[in-house]
CSV table of C-alpha atoms and ligand atoms in Angstrom, one decimal:
chain,number,residue,atom,x,y,z
A,84,MET,CA,0.0,0.0,0.0
A,85,LYS,CA,2.8,2.4,1.0
A,86,ARG,CA,4.7,1.7,-2.2
A,87,PHE,CA,1.5,2.2,-4.2
A,88,VAL,CA,1.0,5.6,-2.5
A,89,LEU,CA,4.6,6.6,-3.1
A,90,ALA,CA,4.3,5.6,-6.8
A,91,ALA,CA,1.1,7.6,-7.2
A,92,VAL,CA,2.7,10.6,-5.6
A,93,ALA,CA,5.7,10.3,-7.8
A,94,ALA,CA,3.5,10.1,-10.8
A,95,ILE,CA,1.6,13.2,-9.8
A,96,VAL,CA,4.8,15.1,-9.2
A,97,MET,CA,6.2,14.0,-12.5
A,98,SER,CA,3.0,14.9,-14.4
A,99,THR,CA,2.8,18.3,-12.6
A,100,ALA,CA,6.5,18.8,-13.5
A,101,ALA,CA,5.6,18.1,-17.1
A,102,TYR,CA,2.8,20.6,-17.1
A,103,ALA,CA,4.4,23.3,-14.9
A,104,ASP,CA,7.2,23.8,-17.4
A,105,THR,CA,8.9,26.3,-19.5
A,106,VAL,CA,7.1,26.9,-22.7
A,107,LYS,CA,9.5,28.1,-25.4
A,108,ILE,CA,8.6,30.4,-28.3
A,109,GLY,CA,11.0,30.6,-31.2
A,110,VAL,CA,10.9,34.1,-32.9
A,111,VAL,CA,12.5,34.5,-36.4
A,112,GLY,CA,13.0,38.1,-37.7
A,113,PRO,CA,15.5,40.6,-39.1
A,114,PHE,CA,17.6,41.5,-36.1
A,115,SER,CA,20.7,42.6,-38.1
A,116,GLY,CA,21.3,44.1,-41.5
A,117,PRO,CA,19.3,46.8,-43.3
A,118,PHE,CA,15.9,45.7,-41.8
A,119,ALA,CA,17.2,45.4,-38.2
A,120,LEU,CA,14.9,48.2,-37.0
A,121,GLN,CA,11.9,46.1,-38.1
A,122,GLY,CA,13.2,43.1,-36.0
A,123,LYS,CA,13.9,45.4,-33.1
A,124,ASN,CA,10.2,46.4,-33.3
A,125,PHE,CA,9.2,42.7,-33.0
A,126,LYS,CA,11.3,42.4,-29.9
A,127,ALA,CA,9.9,45.7,-28.5
A,128,GLY,CA,6.4,44.4,-28.9
A,129,ILE,CA,7.2,41.1,-27.3
A,130,ASP,CA,9.0,42.7,-24.4
A,131,ALA,CA,6.2,45.2,-23.9
A,132,TYR,CA,3.6,42.4,-23.8
A,133,MET,CA,5.7,40.4,-21.2
A,134,ALA,CA,6.4,43.6,-19.1
A,135,ILE,CA,2.7,44.2,-18.8
A,136,ASN,CA,1.4,40.6,-18.6
A,137,GLY,CA,4.4,38.8,-16.9
A,138,ASN,CA,6.2,35.7,-18.1
A,139,LYS,CA,3.8,33.2,-16.5
A,140,VAL,CA,0.8,31.6,-18.0
A,141,GLY,CA,-0.8,29.5,-15.2
A,142,ASP,CA,2.1,27.5,-13.9
A,143,ASN,CA,4.1,27.7,-17.1
A,144,THR,CA,7.0,30.1,-17.6
A,145,VAL,CA,7.3,31.6,-21.0
A,146,GLU,CA,10.7,31.9,-22.7
A,147,VAL,CA,11.4,33.6,-26.0
A,148,ILE,CA,14.3,32.5,-28.2
A,149,TYR,CA,15.3,34.7,-31.0
A,150,ARG,CA,16.9,33.8,-34.4
A,151,ASP,CA,18.2,36.4,-36.8
A,152,LEU,CA,17.2,36.3,-40.4
A,153,PRO,CA,18.4,39.5,-42.0
A,154,ALA,CA,16.8,39.2,-45.4
A,155,ALA,CA,14.2,37.3,-47.3
A,156,ASP,CA,15.9,33.8,-47.4
A,157,PRO,CA,13.4,30.9,-47.4
A,158,ALA,CA,16.1,28.1,-47.2
A,159,GLN,CA,17.7,29.8,-44.1
A,160,SER,CA,14.2,30.4,-42.6
A,161,LYS,CA,13.3,26.8,-42.8
A,162,ALA,CA,16.7,25.7,-41.4
A,163,LEU,CA,16.3,28.1,-38.4
A,164,ALA,CA,12.7,27.0,-37.8
A,165,GLN,CA,13.8,23.3,-37.8
A,166,GLU,CA,16.7,24.0,-35.4
A,167,LEU,CA,14.3,25.8,-33.1
A,168,VAL,CA,11.8,22.9,-33.1
A,169,VAL,CA,14.3,20.0,-32.9
A,170,LYS,CA,17.2,21.5,-30.8
A,171,GLU,CA,15.5,24.2,-28.7
A,172,LYS,CA,12.2,22.3,-28.5
A,173,VAL,CA,10.1,25.4,-29.0
A,174,GLN,CA,6.3,24.8,-28.8
A,175,TYR,CA,5.5,27.9,-30.9
A,176,LEU,CA,7.1,29.5,-33.9
A,177,ALA,CA,6.4,33.2,-34.4
A,178,GLY,CA,7.7,36.5,-36.0
A,179,PHE,CA,8.6,36.3,-39.7
A,180,TYR,CA,8.9,39.7,-41.4
A,181,PHE,CA,9.1,38.7,-45.0
A,182,THR,CA,6.5,36.5,-46.8
A,183,PRO,CA,8.9,34.0,-48.4
A,184,ASP,CA,10.4,33.2,-45.0
A,185,ALA,CA,6.9,32.5,-43.5
A,186,MET,CA,5.9,30.4,-46.6
A,187,ALA,CA,9.0,28.3,-46.2
A,188,VAL,CA,8.1,27.2,-42.7
A,189,THR,CA,4.4,26.2,-43.3
A,190,PRO,CA,5.3,22.6,-44.6
A,191,ILE,CA,7.1,21.7,-41.3
A,192,LEU,CA,4.3,22.8,-38.9
A,193,LYS,CA,2.2,19.6,-38.8
A,194,GLN,CA,5.0,17.2,-38.2
A,195,ALA,CA,6.6,19.6,-35.7
A,196,ASN,CA,3.1,19.9,-33.9
A,197,THR,CA,3.8,23.7,-33.8
A,198,PRO,CA,1.5,26.6,-34.5
A,199,LEU,CA,3.0,29.5,-36.5
A,200,VAL,CA,1.9,33.0,-35.3
A,201,ILE,CA,2.8,35.4,-38.1
A,202,MET,CA,3.7,38.9,-36.7
A,203,ASN,CA,4.2,40.6,-40.0
A,204,ALA,CA,4.4,38.7,-43.4
A,205,ALA,CA,1.4,40.0,-45.3
A,206,THR,CA,0.6,37.9,-48.4
A,207,SER,CA,-2.9,36.6,-48.2
A,208,ALA,CA,-2.1,33.1,-49.2
A,209,ILE,CA,0.1,32.2,-46.3
A,210,VAL,CA,-2.8,31.2,-44.0
A,211,THR,CA,-4.0,28.8,-46.6
A,212,LYS,CA,-0.8,26.8,-46.6
A,213,SER,CA,-1.4,25.2,-43.2
A,214,PRO,CA,-4.3,25.0,-40.7
A,215,LEU,CA,-1.7,25.8,-38.0
A,216,VAL,CA,-1.0,29.4,-39.2
A,217,VAL,CA,-2.5,32.3,-37.3
A,218,ARG,CA,-1.7,35.9,-38.3
A,219,THR,CA,-1.9,39.0,-36.2
A,220,SER,CA,-0.4,41.6,-38.6
A,221,PHE,CA,-2.3,42.5,-41.8
A,222,THR,CA,-2.5,41.7,-45.5
A,223,THR,CA,-1.6,44.0,-48.3
A,224,TRP,CA,-5.1,43.2,-49.7
A,225,GLN,CA,-6.5,44.5,-46.4
A,226,THR,CA,-4.5,47.7,-46.4
A,227,SER,CA,-4.4,48.5,-50.1
A,228,THR,CA,-8.1,48.1,-50.9
A,229,PRO,CA,-9.4,51.2,-49.0
A,230,ILE,CA,-6.8,53.6,-50.5
A,231,ALA,CA,-8.3,53.0,-53.9
A,232,LYS,CA,-11.5,54.7,-52.7
A,233,VAL,CA,-9.4,57.5,-51.3
A,234,ALA,CA,-7.7,58.0,-54.7
A,235,HIS,CA,-11.1,58.1,-56.4
A,236,ASP,CA,-12.6,60.5,-53.9
A,237,ALA,CA,-9.6,62.8,-54.5
A,238,GLY,CA,-10.8,63.1,-58.1
A,239,VAL,CA,-8.0,60.9,-59.6
A,240,SER,CA,-9.1,58.5,-62.4
A,241,LYS,CA,-5.7,57.4,-63.9
A,242,VAL,CA,-3.1,55.7,-61.7
A,243,ILE,CA,0.2,54.0,-62.3
A,244,SER,CA,0.9,51.1,-60.0
A,245,VAL,CA,4.5,50.4,-58.7
A,246,VAL,CA,5.2,47.4,-56.4
A,247,SER,CA,8.0,45.1,-55.3
A,248,ASP,CA,7.8,42.0,-57.4
A,249,TYR,CA,7.0,39.3,-54.7
A,250,GLY,CA,3.9,38.1,-52.8
A,251,PRO,CA,2.7,41.2,-50.9
A,252,GLY,CA,3.6,43.5,-53.8
A,253,VAL,CA,1.6,41.4,-56.3
A,254,ASP,CA,-1.3,41.2,-53.8
A,255,ALA,CA,-1.2,45.0,-53.3
A,256,GLU,CA,-1.2,45.6,-57.1
A,257,ASN,CA,-4.2,43.3,-57.5
A,258,ALA,CA,-6.1,44.7,-54.5
A,259,PHE,CA,-5.6,48.3,-55.6
A,260,LYS,CA,-6.6,47.5,-59.2
A,261,ALA,CA,-9.7,45.6,-58.3
A,262,ALA,CA,-11.0,48.3,-55.9
A,263,PHE,CA,-10.0,51.2,-58.1
A,264,GLU,CA,-11.7,49.8,-61.2
A,265,LYS,CA,-14.8,49.2,-59.1
A,266,GLU,CA,-14.8,52.9,-58.4
A,267,GLY,CA,-14.5,53.6,-62.1
A,268,GLY,CA,-10.8,54.4,-62.1
A,269,GLN,CA,-8.1,53.0,-64.4
A,270,VAL,CA,-4.6,51.6,-63.7
A,271,VAL,CA,-2.7,52.8,-66.8
A,272,GLU,CA,0.4,50.8,-66.2
A,273,ALA,CA,1.6,48.3,-63.6
A,274,ILE,CA,5.3,48.1,-62.8
A,275,ARG,CA,6.8,45.3,-60.7
A,276,MET,CA,10.3,46.0,-59.4
A,277,PRO,CA,12.8,43.4,-58.1
A,278,LEU,CA,12.9,43.4,-54.3
A,279,SER,CA,16.6,44.4,-54.5
A,280,THR,CA,15.9,47.7,-56.3
A,281,ASN,CA,17.4,50.7,-54.6
A,282,ASP,CA,17.8,53.2,-57.4
A,283,PHE,CA,14.3,54.5,-58.0
A,284,SER,CA,15.1,57.3,-60.5
A,285,PRO,CA,14.3,55.3,-63.6
A,286,ILE,CA,11.0,54.3,-62.1
A,287,MET,CA,10.2,57.9,-61.3
A,288,GLN,CA,10.9,58.8,-64.9
A,289,ARG,CA,8.4,56.1,-66.0
A,290,ILE,CA,5.8,57.4,-63.6
A,291,LYS,CA,6.2,60.9,-65.1
A,292,ASP,CA,6.1,59.6,-68.7
A,293,SER,CA,2.9,57.6,-68.0
A,294,GLY,CA,0.8,60.7,-67.7
A,295,ALA,CA,-1.0,59.2,-64.7
A,296,GLN,CA,-2.5,61.6,-62.2
A,297,GLY,CA,-1.4,59.5,-59.3
A,298,VAL,CA,0.9,56.7,-58.3
A,299,PHE,CA,0.0,53.7,-56.1
A,300,ALA,CA,3.0,52.1,-54.5
A,301,PHE,CA,3.9,49.2,-52.2
A,302,LEU,CA,7.3,48.2,-51.0
A,303,PRO,CA,8.2,46.3,-47.7
A,304,SER,CA,8.9,48.8,-44.9
A,305,GLY,CA,12.6,49.6,-44.3
A,306,PRO,CA,15.4,51.3,-46.3
A,307,THR,CA,13.3,50.4,-49.4
A,308,THR,CA,10.3,52.6,-48.5
A,309,LEU,CA,12.5,55.4,-47.3
A,310,GLY,CA,14.4,55.5,-50.6
A,311,PHE,CA,11.2,55.3,-52.6
A,312,VAL,CA,9.4,58.2,-51.0
A,313,LYS,CA,12.6,60.3,-51.0
A,314,ALA,CA,12.9,59.6,-54.8
A,315,TYR,CA,9.3,60.6,-55.3
A,316,ASN,CA,10.1,64.0,-53.8
A,317,GLU,CA,13.6,64.5,-55.2
A,318,ASN,CA,12.6,63.6,-58.8
A,319,GLY,CA,10.0,66.3,-58.7
A,320,LEU,CA,6.8,64.1,-58.9
A,321,LYS,CA,5.3,65.7,-55.8
A,322,ALA,CA,6.1,69.2,-57.2
A,323,ALA,CA,4.5,68.1,-60.6
A,324,GLY,CA,1.3,67.3,-58.8
A,325,VAL,CA,1.4,63.5,-59.2
A,326,LYS,CA,-0.6,62.3,-56.2
A,327,PHE,CA,0.8,59.5,-54.0
A,328,PHE,CA,-1.4,56.6,-52.7
A,329,ALA,CA,-0.1,53.7,-50.7
A,330,PRO,CA,-0.6,51.5,-47.7
A,331,GLY,CA,1.0,52.7,-44.5
A,332,ASP,CA,4.2,50.6,-45.0
A,333,LEU,CA,5.4,53.6,-47.1
A,334,THR,CA,5.2,56.1,-44.2
A,335,GLN,CA,6.1,54.1,-41.1
A,336,GLU,CA,6.8,56.4,-38.2
A,337,SER,CA,10.5,55.5,-37.9
A,338,ASP,CA,11.0,56.8,-41.5
A,339,LEU,CA,9.3,60.2,-40.9
A,340,PRO,CA,12.2,62.1,-39.3
A,341,ALA,CA,14.4,61.3,-42.4
A,342,LEU,CA,11.6,62.3,-44.8
A,343,GLY,CA,10.9,65.6,-43.1
A,344,ASP,CA,8.6,68.2,-44.5
A,345,ALA,CA,8.6,66.4,-47.9
A,346,ALA,CA,6.3,63.7,-46.4
A,347,LEU,CA,3.7,66.2,-45.1
A,348,GLY,CA,0.2,65.5,-46.3
A,349,ILE,CA,0.9,62.0,-47.7
A,350,GLN,CA,-2.2,59.9,-47.2
A,351,THR,CA,-1.9,56.2,-46.5
A,352,THR,CA,-4.3,53.4,-45.3
A,353,PHE,CA,-3.0,51.0,-42.5
A,354,HIS,CA,-4.0,49.0,-39.5
A,355,TYR,CA,-1.9,50.9,-37.0
A,356,ALA,CA,-0.6,54.3,-36.2
A,357,VAL,CA,1.7,55.0,-33.2
A,358,SER,CA,-0.5,58.0,-32.6
A,359,HIS,CA,-3.7,56.0,-32.3
A,360,ASP,CA,-5.7,57.6,-29.5
A,361,SER,CA,-6.9,55.0,-27.0
A,362,PRO,CA,-6.0,53.9,-23.5
A,363,GLU,CA,-4.8,50.5,-24.8
A,364,ASN,CA,-2.4,52.2,-27.1
A,365,LYS,CA,-1.2,54.6,-24.5
A,366,THR,CA,-0.2,51.6,-22.3
A,367,PHE,CA,1.4,49.9,-25.3
A,368,VAL,CA,3.4,52.9,-26.5
A,369,GLU,CA,4.7,53.5,-23.0
A,370,ALA,CA,5.9,49.9,-22.5
A,371,ALA,CA,7.2,49.5,-26.1
A,372,SER,CA,9.0,52.8,-26.0
A,373,LYS,CA,10.7,51.7,-22.9
A,374,ALA,CA,11.6,48.4,-24.5
A,375,ILE,CA,13.0,49.9,-27.7
A,376,GLY,CA,14.7,52.7,-25.9
A,377,ASN,CA,13.6,55.5,-28.2
A,378,LYS,CA,9.9,56.2,-29.1
A,379,ALA,CA,10.9,57.6,-32.5
A,380,GLU,CA,11.9,54.1,-33.5
A,381,LEU,CA,8.5,52.5,-32.9
A,382,SER,CA,6.7,51.1,-35.8
A,383,PHE,CA,3.9,48.7,-36.8
A,384,PRO,CA,5.8,45.4,-36.4
A,385,ALA,CA,5.8,46.0,-32.7
A,386,VAL,CA,2.0,45.9,-32.6
A,387,GLY,CA,1.9,42.7,-34.7
A,388,ALA,CA,4.3,41.1,-32.2
A,389,TYR,CA,2.4,42.4,-29.1
A,390,ASP,CA,-0.9,41.0,-30.4
A,391,GLY,CA,0.9,37.8,-31.5
A,392,MET,CA,2.0,37.3,-27.9
A,393,ASN,CA,-1.6,37.8,-26.7
A,394,VAL,CA,-2.7,35.0,-29.1
A,395,ILE,CA,0.2,32.7,-27.9
A,396,TYR,CA,-0.6,33.3,-24.2
A,397,LYS,CA,-4.2,32.2,-25.0
A,398,MET,CA,-2.9,29.1,-26.7
A,399,ILE,CA,-0.7,28.2,-23.7
A,400,GLU,CA,-3.6,28.7,-21.4
A,401,ALA,CA,-5.9,26.5,-23.5
A,402,THR,CA,-3.4,23.7,-23.7
A,403,GLY,CA,-2.1,24.0,-20.1
A,404,GLY,CA,1.4,24.3,-21.5
A,405,LYS,CA,1.2,21.0,-23.3
A,406,GLN,CA,2.3,20.8,-26.9
A,407,ASP,CA,-0.9,20.4,-28.9
A,408,ALA,CA,-0.8,22.6,-31.9
A,409,ALA,CA,-4.3,21.8,-33.2
A,410,LYS,CA,-5.9,22.4,-29.8
A,411,ALA,CA,-3.9,25.7,-29.4
A,412,VAL,CA,-5.1,27.0,-32.8
A,413,GLU,CA,-8.6,25.9,-32.2
A,414,ALA,CA,-8.6,27.9,-28.9
A,415,VAL,CA,-8.0,31.3,-30.6
A,416,LYS,CA,-10.5,30.9,-33.5
A,417,GLY,CA,-13.0,33.7,-33.0
A,418,LEU,CA,-10.9,35.3,-30.2
A,419,SER,CA,-11.6,39.0,-29.9
A,420,TRP,CA,-9.8,41.7,-27.9
A,421,VAL,CA,-9.0,45.4,-27.9
A,422,SER,CA,-5.6,45.8,-29.4
A,423,PRO,CA,-3.5,49.0,-29.3
A,424,ARG,CA,-4.7,49.4,-32.9
A,425,GLY,CA,-8.4,49.1,-32.0
A,426,PRO,CA,-10.9,46.2,-31.7
A,427,VAL,CA,-9.7,43.0,-33.4
A,428,SER,CA,-10.6,39.4,-33.8
A,429,ILE,CA,-9.2,36.2,-35.3
A,430,ASP,CA,-11.5,35.1,-38.1
A,431,PRO,CA,-12.3,31.5,-37.3
A,432,GLU,CA,-12.1,30.3,-40.9
A,433,SER,CA,-9.0,32.1,-42.2
A,434,ARG,CA,-7.2,32.5,-38.9
A,435,HIS,CA,-6.3,36.0,-40.1
A,436,ILE,CA,-7.0,39.1,-38.0
A,437,THR,CA,-10.1,41.2,-38.7
A,438,GLN,CA,-9.4,44.9,-37.8
A,439,ASN,CA,-10.1,48.5,-38.6
A,440,ILE,CA,-8.1,50.1,-41.4
A,441,TYR,CA,-7.4,53.8,-40.9
A,442,LEU,CA,-6.8,56.6,-43.4
A,443,ARG,CA,-3.9,58.7,-42.1
A,444,GLU,CA,-2.2,61.8,-43.1
A,445,VAL,CA,1.5,62.7,-42.3
A,446,THR,CA,1.2,65.7,-40.0
A,447,LYS,CA,3.7,67.9,-38.1
A,448,ALA,CA,3.0,68.1,-34.3
A,449,ASP,CA,3.5,71.3,-32.3
A,450,ASP,CA,6.8,69.9,-31.0
A,451,GLY,CA,8.1,69.6,-34.6
A,452,THR,CA,7.8,65.8,-34.8
A,453,TYR,CA,6.0,64.1,-37.6
A,454,TYR,CA,3.2,61.5,-37.2
A,455,ASN,CA,0.5,59.6,-39.0
A,456,LYS,CA,-2.7,61.3,-38.0
A,457,GLU,CA,-5.8,59.1,-38.3
A,458,VAL,CA,-8.5,60.9,-40.2
A,459,GLN,CA,-11.0,58.2,-41.2
A,460,THR,CA,-11.8,54.6,-40.1
A,461,PHE,CA,-12.8,51.7,-42.3
A,462,GLU,CA,-14.3,49.4,-39.7
A,463,LYS,CA,-13.9,45.7,-39.2
A,464,GLN,CA,-12.1,44.8,-42.3
A,465,GLY,CA,-11.5,41.2,-43.1
A,466,ASP,CA,-9.1,40.0,-45.8
A,467,PRO,CA,-10.5,40.6,-49.2
A,468,GLY,CA,-7.5,38.7,-50.7
A,469,LEU,CA,-8.6,35.3,-49.4
A,470,ALA,CA,-10.9,34.5,-52.3
A,471,ALA,CA,-8.0,35.4,-54.6
A,472,ALA,CA,-5.6,33.3,-52.5
A,473,LYS,CA,-7.5,30.0,-53.0
B,191,PHB,C1,6.1,40.8,-46.5
B,191,PHB,O1,7.2,40.4,-47.0
B,191,PHB,O2,5.1,40.1,-46.4
B,191,PHB,C2,6.1,42.2,-46.0
B,191,PHB,C3,7.2,42.8,-45.5
B,191,PHB,C4,7.1,44.2,-45.1
B,191,PHB,C5,6.0,44.9,-45.2
B,191,PHB,C6,4.8,44.3,-45.7
B,191,PHB,C7,4.9,43.0,-46.1
B,191,PHB,O3,5.9,46.2,-44.9
């Protein structure tokens, strides 16, 4: 009898130990190289979430392990994800700034029994590649659709489209075209540039030559977007009255000091502005500024990461810290909460985030700093790209 009791106690202790464990999250992002500031924002969002909510979910301690992926590199992305799963024994994969890097990881999720919580990559189709993908960022379909109405309302009927030639760029081009044609507008030319393009003068010449009244543009945020908007100003397009329409990737807050007055008045549509006026955002901006060390460096990947952590904490709670990817994902389908960006929910079918998209205008504050001022809200936007992604 005594032996039996001892064995039972030992079994309970062991099983408790197995549950009351460290749950590891492997986060892949650009933490060095030209896009390092974007990765730094992932980390700031994660640190802010853990500073506010602690590092415990029930009895489990959460640990985040970072891996650096400086550029879009699918083979390296897959290798890093495999190393995180096999060697580090992470229960969750998260982060992923560039679409090709997220895409490369989807085939390993099922066997690894690991959900993938995408904190940035914005091509619609990613969520269709595995039932274990959940996304807390945005899609370029979601952010580029409303700007077409803005362009039409501004009296523009002929636009030239310029995008980076990869997933989110092609999606942005298709989204803008579909919505703009619905408004009665016309895309007179559609240019797709290699992702590596950094001399934009020839493109600016083509925009001028096209005779379009406006340009629609998408490039992934970073040195790319800063260079493109600078070129638009420096090549005289702004002065010539060619109007600029884009999703908010093109005017991320961390680029605004370098753009200066030249960016004033640029209108973009996006899911998040650092200036968003709400108590939730105030709490977030305070914590994320502290984490990043300089409020001027805050940008949208921080909010994708912050909300991604919220989703992962719910998953850990629902599974009691046990590795069960299907159960974890099931638990967040339909989940709704108030994010720093506004009210959001996880669409139970697509596992992508439903959210408000805001029209914003680059504005100078009294203290001389620049910000994206929200001027209009397109409420509860799902992903219009999902039909196209199937
Ligand atoms: C992407 O590769 O999916 C991506 C990267 C940066 C952005 C938007 C989309 O700003």
